[in-house]
Coordinates of C-alpha atoms and ligand atoms in Angstrom, one line a residue:
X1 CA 179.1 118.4 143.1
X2 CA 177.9 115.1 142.8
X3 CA 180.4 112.0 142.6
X4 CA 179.4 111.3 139.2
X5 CA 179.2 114.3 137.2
X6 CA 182.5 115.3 139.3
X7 CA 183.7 111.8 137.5
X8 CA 182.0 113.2 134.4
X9 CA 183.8 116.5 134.4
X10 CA 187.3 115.3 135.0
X11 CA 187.0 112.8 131.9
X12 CA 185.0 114.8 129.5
X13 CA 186.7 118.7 129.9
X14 CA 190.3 117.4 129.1
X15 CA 188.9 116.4 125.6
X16 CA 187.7 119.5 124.5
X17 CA 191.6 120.7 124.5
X18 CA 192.8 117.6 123.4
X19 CA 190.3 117.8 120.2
X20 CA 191.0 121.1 119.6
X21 CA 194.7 120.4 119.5
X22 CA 193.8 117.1 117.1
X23 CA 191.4 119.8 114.8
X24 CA 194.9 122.1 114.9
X25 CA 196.8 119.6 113.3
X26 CA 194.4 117.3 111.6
X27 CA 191.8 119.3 110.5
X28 CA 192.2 118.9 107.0
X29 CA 193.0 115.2 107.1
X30 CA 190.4 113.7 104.5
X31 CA 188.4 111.0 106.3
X32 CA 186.2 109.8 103.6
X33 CA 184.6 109.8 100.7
X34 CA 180.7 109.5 99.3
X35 CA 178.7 108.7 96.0
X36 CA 175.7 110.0 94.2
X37 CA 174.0 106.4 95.4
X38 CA 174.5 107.7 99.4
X39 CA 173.3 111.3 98.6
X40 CA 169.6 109.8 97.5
X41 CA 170.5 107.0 99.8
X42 CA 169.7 108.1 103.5
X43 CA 173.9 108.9 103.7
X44 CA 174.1 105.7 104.8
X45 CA 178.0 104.6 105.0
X46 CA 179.1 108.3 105.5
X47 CA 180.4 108.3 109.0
X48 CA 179.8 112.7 109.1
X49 CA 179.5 112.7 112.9
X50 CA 181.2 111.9 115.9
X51 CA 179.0 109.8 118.7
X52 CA 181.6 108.5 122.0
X53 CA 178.8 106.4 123.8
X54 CA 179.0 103.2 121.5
X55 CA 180.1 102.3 117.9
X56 CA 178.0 99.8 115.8
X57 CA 180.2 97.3 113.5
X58 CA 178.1 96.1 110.4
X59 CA 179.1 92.1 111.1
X60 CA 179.7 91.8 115.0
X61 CA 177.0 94.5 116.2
X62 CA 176.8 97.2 118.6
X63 CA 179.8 98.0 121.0
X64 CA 179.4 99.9 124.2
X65 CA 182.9 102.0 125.2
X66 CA 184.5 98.9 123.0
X67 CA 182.4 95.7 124.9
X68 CA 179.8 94.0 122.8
X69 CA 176.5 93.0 124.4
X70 CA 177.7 89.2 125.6
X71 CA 180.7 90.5 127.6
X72 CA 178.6 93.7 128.9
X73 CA 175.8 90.6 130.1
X74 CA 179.2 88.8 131.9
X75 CA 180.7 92.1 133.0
X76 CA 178.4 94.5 134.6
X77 CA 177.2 94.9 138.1
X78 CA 173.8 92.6 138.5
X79 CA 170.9 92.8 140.9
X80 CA 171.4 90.5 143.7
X81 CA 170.4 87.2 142.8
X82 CA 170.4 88.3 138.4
X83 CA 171.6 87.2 135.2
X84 CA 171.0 90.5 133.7
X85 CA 172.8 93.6 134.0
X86 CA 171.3 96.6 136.0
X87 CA 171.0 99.2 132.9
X88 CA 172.0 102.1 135.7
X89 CA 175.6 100.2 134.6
X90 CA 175.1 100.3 131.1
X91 CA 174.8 104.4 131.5
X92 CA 177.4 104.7 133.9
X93 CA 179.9 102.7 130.7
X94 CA 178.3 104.9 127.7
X95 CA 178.8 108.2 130.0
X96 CA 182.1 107.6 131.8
X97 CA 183.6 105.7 129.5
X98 CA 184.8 102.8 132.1
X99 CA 183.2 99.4 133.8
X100 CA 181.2 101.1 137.2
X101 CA 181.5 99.1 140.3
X102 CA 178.6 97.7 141.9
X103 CA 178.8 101.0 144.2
X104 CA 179.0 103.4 141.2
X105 CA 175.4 101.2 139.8
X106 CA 174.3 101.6 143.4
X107 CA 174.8 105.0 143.1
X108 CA 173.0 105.8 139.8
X109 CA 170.6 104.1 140.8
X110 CA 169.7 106.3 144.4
X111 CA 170.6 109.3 142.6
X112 CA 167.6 108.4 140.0
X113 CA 165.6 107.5 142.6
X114 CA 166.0 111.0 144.4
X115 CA 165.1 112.6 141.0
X116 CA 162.3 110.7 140.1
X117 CA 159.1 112.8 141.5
X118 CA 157.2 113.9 138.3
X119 CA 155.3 117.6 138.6
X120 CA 151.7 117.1 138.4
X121 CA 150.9 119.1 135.4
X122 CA 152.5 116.4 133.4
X123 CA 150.1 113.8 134.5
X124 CA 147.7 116.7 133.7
X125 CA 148.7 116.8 130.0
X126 CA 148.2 113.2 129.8
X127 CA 145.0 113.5 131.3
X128 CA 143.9 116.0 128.5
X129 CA 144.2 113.7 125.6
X130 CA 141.7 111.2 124.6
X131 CA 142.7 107.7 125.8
X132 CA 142.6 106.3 122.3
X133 CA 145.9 108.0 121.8
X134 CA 148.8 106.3 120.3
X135 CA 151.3 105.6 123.6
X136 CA 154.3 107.4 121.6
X137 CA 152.3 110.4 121.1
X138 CA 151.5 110.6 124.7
X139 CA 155.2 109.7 125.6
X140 CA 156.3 112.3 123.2
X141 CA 153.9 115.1 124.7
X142 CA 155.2 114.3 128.4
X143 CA 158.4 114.8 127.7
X144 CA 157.7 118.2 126.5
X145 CA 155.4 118.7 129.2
X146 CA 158.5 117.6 131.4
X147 CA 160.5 121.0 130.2
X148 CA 158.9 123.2 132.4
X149 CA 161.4 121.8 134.5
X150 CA 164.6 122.3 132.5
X151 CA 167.9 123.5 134.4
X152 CA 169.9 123.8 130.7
X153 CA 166.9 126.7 130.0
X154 CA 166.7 128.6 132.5
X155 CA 170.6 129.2 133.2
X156 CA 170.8 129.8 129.6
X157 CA 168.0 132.9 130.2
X158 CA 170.5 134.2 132.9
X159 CA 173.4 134.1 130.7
X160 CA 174.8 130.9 131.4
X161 CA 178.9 130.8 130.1
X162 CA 178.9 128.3 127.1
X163 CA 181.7 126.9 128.7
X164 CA 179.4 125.4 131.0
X165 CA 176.5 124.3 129.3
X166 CA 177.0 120.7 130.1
X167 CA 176.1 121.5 133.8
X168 CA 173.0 122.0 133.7
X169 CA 172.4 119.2 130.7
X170 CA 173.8 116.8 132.8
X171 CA 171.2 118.2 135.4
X172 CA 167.9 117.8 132.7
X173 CA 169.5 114.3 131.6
X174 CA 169.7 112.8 135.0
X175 CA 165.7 114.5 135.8
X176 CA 164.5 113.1 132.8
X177 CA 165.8 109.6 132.6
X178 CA 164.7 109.1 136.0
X179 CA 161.5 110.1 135.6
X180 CA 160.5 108.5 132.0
X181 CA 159.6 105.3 134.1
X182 CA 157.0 106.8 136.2
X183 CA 156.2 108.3 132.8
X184 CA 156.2 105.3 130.8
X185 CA 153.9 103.3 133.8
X186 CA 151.5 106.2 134.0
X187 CA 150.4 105.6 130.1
X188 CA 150.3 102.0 130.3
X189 CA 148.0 102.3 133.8
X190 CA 145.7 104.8 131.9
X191 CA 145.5 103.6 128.3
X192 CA 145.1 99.8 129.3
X193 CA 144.3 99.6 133.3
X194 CA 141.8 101.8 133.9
X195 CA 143.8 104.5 135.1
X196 CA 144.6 102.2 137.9
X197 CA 148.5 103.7 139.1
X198 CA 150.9 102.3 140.8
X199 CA 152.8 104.2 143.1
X200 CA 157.2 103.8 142.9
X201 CA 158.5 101.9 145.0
X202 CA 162.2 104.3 145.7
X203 CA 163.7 100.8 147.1
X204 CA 163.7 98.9 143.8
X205 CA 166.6 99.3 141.0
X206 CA 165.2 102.0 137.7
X207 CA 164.1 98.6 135.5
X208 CA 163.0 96.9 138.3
X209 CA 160.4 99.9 139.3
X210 CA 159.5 100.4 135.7
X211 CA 158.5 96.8 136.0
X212 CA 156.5 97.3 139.5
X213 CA 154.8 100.4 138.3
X214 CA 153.7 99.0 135.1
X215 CA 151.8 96.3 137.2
X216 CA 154.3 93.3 136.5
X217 CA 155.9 92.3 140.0
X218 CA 157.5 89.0 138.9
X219 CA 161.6 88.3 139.2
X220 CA 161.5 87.1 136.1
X221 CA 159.7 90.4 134.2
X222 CA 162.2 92.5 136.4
X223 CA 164.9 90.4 135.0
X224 CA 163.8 91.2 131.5
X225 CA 163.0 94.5 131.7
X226 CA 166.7 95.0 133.0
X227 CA 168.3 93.3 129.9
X228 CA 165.7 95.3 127.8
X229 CA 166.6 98.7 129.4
X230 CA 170.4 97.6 128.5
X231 CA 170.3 96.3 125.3
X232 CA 168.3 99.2 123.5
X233 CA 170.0 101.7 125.0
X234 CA 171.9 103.0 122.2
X235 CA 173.2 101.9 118.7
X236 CA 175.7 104.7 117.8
X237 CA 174.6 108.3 116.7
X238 CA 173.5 108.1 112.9
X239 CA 170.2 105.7 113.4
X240 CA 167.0 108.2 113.7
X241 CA 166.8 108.5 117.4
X242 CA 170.2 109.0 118.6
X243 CA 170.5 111.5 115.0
X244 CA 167.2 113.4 116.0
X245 CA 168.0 113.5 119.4
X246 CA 171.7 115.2 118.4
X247 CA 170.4 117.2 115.8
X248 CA 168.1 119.2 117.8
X249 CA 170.1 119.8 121.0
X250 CA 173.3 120.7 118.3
X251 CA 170.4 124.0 118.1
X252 CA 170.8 124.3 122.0
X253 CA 167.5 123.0 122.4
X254 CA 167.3 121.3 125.7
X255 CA 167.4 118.2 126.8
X256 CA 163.7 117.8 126.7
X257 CA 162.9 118.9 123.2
X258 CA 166.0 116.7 121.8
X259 CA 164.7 113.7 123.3
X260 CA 161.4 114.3 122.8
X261 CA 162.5 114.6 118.6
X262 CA 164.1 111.7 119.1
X263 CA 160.9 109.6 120.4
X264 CA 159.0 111.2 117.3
X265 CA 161.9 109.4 115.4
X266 CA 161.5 106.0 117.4
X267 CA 157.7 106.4 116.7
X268 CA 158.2 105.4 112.4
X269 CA 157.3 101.4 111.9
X270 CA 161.0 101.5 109.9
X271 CA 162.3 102.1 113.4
X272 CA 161.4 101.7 116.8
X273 CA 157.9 100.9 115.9
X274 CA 158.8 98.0 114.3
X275 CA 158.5 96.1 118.0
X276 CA 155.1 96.9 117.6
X277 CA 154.6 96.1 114.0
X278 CA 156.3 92.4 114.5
X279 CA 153.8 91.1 117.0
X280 CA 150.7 92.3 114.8
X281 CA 152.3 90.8 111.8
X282 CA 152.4 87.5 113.6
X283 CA 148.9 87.4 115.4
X284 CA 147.8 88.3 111.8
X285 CA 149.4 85.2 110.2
X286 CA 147.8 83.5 112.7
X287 CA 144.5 85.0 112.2
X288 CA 144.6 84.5 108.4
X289 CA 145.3 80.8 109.0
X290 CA 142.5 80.3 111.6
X291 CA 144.8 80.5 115.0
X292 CA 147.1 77.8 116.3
X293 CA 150.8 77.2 115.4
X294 CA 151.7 78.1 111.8
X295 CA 153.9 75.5 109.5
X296 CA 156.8 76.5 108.0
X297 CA 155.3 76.3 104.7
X298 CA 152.1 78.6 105.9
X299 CA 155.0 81.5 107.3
X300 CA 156.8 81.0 103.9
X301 CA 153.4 81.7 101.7
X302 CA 152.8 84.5 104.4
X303 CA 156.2 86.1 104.1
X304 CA 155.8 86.0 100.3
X305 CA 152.7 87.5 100.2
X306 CA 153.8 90.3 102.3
X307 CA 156.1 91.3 100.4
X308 CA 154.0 90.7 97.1
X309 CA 151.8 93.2 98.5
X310 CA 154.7 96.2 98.4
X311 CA 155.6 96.1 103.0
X312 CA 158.3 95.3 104.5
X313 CA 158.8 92.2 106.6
X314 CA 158.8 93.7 110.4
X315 CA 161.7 93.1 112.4
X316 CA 163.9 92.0 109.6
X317 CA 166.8 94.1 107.8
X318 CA 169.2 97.4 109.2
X319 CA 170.4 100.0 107.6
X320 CA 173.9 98.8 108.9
X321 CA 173.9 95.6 110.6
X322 CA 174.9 92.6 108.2
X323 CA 174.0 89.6 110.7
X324 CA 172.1 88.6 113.2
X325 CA 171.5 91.4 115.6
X326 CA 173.1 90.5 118.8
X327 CA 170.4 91.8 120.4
X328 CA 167.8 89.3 118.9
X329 CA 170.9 86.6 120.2
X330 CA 170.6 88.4 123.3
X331 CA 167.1 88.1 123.8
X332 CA 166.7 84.2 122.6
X333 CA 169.1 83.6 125.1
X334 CA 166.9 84.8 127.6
X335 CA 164.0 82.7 126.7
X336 CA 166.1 79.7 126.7
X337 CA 167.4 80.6 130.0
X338 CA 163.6 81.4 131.7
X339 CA 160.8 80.0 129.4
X340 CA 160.1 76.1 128.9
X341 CA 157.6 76.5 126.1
X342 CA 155.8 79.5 124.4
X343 CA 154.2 79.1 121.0
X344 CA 155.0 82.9 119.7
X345 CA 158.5 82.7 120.8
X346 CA 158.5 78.8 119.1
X347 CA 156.6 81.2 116.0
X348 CA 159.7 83.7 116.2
X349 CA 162.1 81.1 116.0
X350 CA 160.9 79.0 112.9
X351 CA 160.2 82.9 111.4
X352 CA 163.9 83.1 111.6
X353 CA 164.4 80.0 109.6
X354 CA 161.9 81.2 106.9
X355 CA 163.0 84.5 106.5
X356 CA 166.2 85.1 105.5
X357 CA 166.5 83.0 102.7
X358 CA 163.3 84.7 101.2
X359 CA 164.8 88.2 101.5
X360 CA 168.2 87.1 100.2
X361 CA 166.3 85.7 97.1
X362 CA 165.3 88.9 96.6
X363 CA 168.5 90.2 95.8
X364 CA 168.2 93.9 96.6
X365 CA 167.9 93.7 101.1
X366 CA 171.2 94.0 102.1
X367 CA 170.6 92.8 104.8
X368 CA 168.4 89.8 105.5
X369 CA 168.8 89.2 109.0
X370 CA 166.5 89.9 112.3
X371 CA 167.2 92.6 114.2
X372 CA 166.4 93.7 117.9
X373 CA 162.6 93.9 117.3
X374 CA 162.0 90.4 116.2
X375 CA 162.1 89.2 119.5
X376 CA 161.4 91.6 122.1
X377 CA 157.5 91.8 121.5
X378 CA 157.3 87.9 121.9
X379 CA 158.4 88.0 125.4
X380 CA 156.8 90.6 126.4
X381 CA 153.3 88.8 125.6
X382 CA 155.2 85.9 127.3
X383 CA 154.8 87.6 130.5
X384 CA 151.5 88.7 129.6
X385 CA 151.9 92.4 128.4
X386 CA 150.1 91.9 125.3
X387 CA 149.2 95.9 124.1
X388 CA 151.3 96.0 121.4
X389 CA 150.9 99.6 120.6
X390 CA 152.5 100.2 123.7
X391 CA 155.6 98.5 123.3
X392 CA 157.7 101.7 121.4
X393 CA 157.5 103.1 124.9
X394 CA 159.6 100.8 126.5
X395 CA 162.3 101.4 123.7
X396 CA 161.9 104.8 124.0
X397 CA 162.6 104.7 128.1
X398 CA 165.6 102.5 127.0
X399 CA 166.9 104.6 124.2
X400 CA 167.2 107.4 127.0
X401 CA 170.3 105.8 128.4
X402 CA 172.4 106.5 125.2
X403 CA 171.2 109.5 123.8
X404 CA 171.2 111.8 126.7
X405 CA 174.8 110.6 127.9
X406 CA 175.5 111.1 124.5
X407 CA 173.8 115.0 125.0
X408 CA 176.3 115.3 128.0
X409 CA 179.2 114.8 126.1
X410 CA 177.7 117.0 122.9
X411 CA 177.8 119.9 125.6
X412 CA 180.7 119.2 127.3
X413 CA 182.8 118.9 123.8
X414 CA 181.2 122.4 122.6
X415 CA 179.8 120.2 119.1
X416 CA 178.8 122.9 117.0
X417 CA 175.4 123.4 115.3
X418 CA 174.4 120.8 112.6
X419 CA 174.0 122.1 109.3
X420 CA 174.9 119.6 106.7
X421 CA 174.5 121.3 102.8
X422 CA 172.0 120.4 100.6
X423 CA 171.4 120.2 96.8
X424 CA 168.7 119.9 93.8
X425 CA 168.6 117.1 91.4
X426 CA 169.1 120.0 88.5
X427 CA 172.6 120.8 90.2
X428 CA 173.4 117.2 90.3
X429 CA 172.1 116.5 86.9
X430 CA 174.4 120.0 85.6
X431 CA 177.5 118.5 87.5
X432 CA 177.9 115.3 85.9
X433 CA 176.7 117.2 82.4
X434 CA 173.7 115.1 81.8
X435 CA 171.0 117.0 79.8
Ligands
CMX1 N1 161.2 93.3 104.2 C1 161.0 93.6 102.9 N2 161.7 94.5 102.2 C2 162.8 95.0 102.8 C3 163.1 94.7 104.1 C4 162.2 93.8 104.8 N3 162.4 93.5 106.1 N4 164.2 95.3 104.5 C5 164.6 96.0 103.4 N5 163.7 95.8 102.4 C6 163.8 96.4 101.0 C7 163.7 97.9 101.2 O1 162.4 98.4 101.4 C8 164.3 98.4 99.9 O2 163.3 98.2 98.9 P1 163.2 99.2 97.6 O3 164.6 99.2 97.0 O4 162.2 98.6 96.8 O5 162.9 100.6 98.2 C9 165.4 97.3 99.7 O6 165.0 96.2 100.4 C10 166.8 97.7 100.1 O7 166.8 98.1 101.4 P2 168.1 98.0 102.3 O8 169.1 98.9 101.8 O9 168.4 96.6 102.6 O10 167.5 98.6 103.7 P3 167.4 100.1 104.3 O11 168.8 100.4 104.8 O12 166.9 101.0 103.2 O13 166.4 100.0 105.4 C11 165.3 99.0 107.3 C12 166.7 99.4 106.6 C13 165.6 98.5 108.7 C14 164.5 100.3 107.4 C15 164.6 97.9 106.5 O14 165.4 96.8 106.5 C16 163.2 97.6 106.9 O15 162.3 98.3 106.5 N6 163.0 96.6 107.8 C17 161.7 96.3 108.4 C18 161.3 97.3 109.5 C19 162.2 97.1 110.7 O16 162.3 96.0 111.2 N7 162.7 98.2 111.3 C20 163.5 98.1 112.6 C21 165.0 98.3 112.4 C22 165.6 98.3 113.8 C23 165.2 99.5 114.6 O17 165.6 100.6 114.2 O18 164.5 99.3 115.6

């Protein structure tokens, strides 16, 4: 057995009895409580599932295995020569639940590279659907393609003891996160480059190769993509992606159809799409007021006019953030660190100064504050990736890293189905005895 899922086993097995020892005595402990409001709400606030691979705190932001993104950006294991963490570390944390050494990173990182060859009939799929495709529903439809391949379904066919599932999960999670780069590249190469591929390059780090096979060779877009790849990773298990992605594998789905509900998820302009949605937004602005650098005034009338016309202003608000996301921090701090001057990141900046106060006015976003697709878009046109609609894809390759360790330990733990209740308005309307 590998070193790593040997590491996995002896960490994650001893839980099962130690939570079933927990359930024994604590089962009927009440943990909480929820409201009418939360019911037609999204359940926001009701914490109803349990997610070890990070934690999200409404006023400092996401935690990885306890470290928030500034100390992860000190702590883990770089690429020779980097500021940014290698996000093979960042997976090794969320799935371990411990700091890797630069050997353990070293060794995520070969082991990917050994699993990376994708089977032809993938490409094939691809191939089959008209270029003018959205990149997500491509991404989404090579996944699936991918589970031809899966270990978890086929040893379930022969009988597999349930006792082991998380064998051969752990066996479809490491085959599909190393291959959703060469996955991610191919798209980009046919949608926007004339179907002009780049082979892998085994040698380079999983971000780093991303970057090559995507076309952008540069230290610096290497650099980024590796803080990228880290810092979308994961943002606990209730937002839509990590939820989907749960959800379906709690029906023993593999690991390819949970992921590949979880990129449908990622796909909604409310979530992941919002990367996308944020750079449009802007070029429009800029369009409506005849190009160039906008004033603070011009972004204000533009912000207020978007929302006088019933949307949402992209990148801004969470669902349970309640300040700046630290991964907008994270990402401003990269620009200051690399880039001298850029007028869209300048435009993302004074946007920051506009916006909040407008929402706040508002009085009903509870959250006014950027979050992690604010920013991300800006420097990625910064580099000169400027297909906008493409963007989702590289969240989606990130958002890999959280939810399928996450899938590992959902196996390993024995996490039942899902099966939350329902009800009607008319029940609701009969229990608190209005006519
Ligand atoms: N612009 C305008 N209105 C907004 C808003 C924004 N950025 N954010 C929230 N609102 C509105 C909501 O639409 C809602 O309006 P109604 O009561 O009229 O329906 C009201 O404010 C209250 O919403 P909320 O409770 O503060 O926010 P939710 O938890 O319902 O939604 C989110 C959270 C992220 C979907 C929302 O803030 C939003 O739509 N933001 C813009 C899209 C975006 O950036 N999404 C990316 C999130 C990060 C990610 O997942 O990648």
């Amino acid at each position: 057995m590998e070193t790593l899922k040997e590491k996995f086993a002896e960490k994650a097995l001893p839980m099962t009895k130690e939570i079933k020892a927990m359930l024994k005595e604590h089962g009927e402990s009440v943990m909480g409580e929820y409201k009418l409001s939360q019911m037609y709400g999204g359940m926001k606030g009701i914490v109803g599932m349990v997610t070890e691979t990070s934690k999200l705190d409404p006023e400092e932001g996401i935690r990885f295995r306890g470290y928030s993104i500034p100390e992860l950006r000190e702590k883990l294991p770089k690429a020779p020569g980097g500021f940014e963490p290698l996000p093979e570390g960042i997976f090794y944390l969320m799935l371990i639940g411990e700091l890797p050494t630069e050997e353990n990173v070293i060794n995520v990182s070969n082991n990917w590279a050994r699993r990376a060859i994708v089977p032809k009939h993938v490409f094939n799929v691809l191939d089959a659907l008209p270029k003018s495709t959205h990149p997500m529903t491509q991404f989404s439809a090579a996944i699936l393609a991918l589970g031809t391949e899966s270990e978890f379904a086929k040893a379930y066919s022969e009988g597999i003891n349930k006792k082991d599932y998380w064998d051969p999960t752990y066996e479809d999670v490491m085959n599909l996160i190393a291959r959703l780069p060469r996955i991610a590249a191919y798209i980009y190469r046919r949608k926007y480059h004339n179907d002009e591929h780049i082979e892998p390059d085994a040698k380079l780090d999983w971000a780093a190769n991303l970057a090559h096979m995507l076309g952008f060779d540069s230290d610096e877009f290497k650099r980024l993509m590796r803080l990228y790849m880290t810092i979308h990773s994961d943002h606990e298990g209730g937002n839509v992606s990590a939820h989907a992605t749960h959800l379906v594998g709690s029906a023993l789905s593999d690991a390819y159809f949970s992921f590949a509900s979880g990129m449908n998820g990622l796909a909604g302009p409310l979530h992941g799409l919002a990367n996308q949605e944020v750079i449009k937004w802007i070029q429009k602005m800029k369009e409506e007021l005849g190009g160039g650098k906008p004033s603070k005034e011009q972004i204000e009338d533009y912000v207020n006019k978007t929302i006088k016309d019933g949307k949402v202003v992209p990148g801004y608000g969470h669902a349970v953030l309640r300040k700046t996301d630290p991964r907008y921090t994270a990402q401003w701090d990269f620009a200051k660190r690399y880039i001298e001057e850029d007028d869209l990141i300048d435009i993302v900046h004074m946007i920051y100064e506009v916006v909040p106060p407008i929402l706040e006015s508002l009085g009903k976003i509870k959250n006014p504050w950027p979050n992690v697709d604010a920013h991300s878009g800006a420097l990625l046109v910064h580099y000169g990736m400027e297909e906008y609609d493409f963007y989702t894809v590289l969240f989606g390759v990130s958002r890999s890293l959280g939810v399928l360790a996450q899938l590992i330990w959902d196996r390993a733990l024995g996490l039942p189905i899902e099966r939350p209740s329902s009800t009607t308005t008319e029940l609701i309307k009969q229990k608190l005895q209005i006519a």
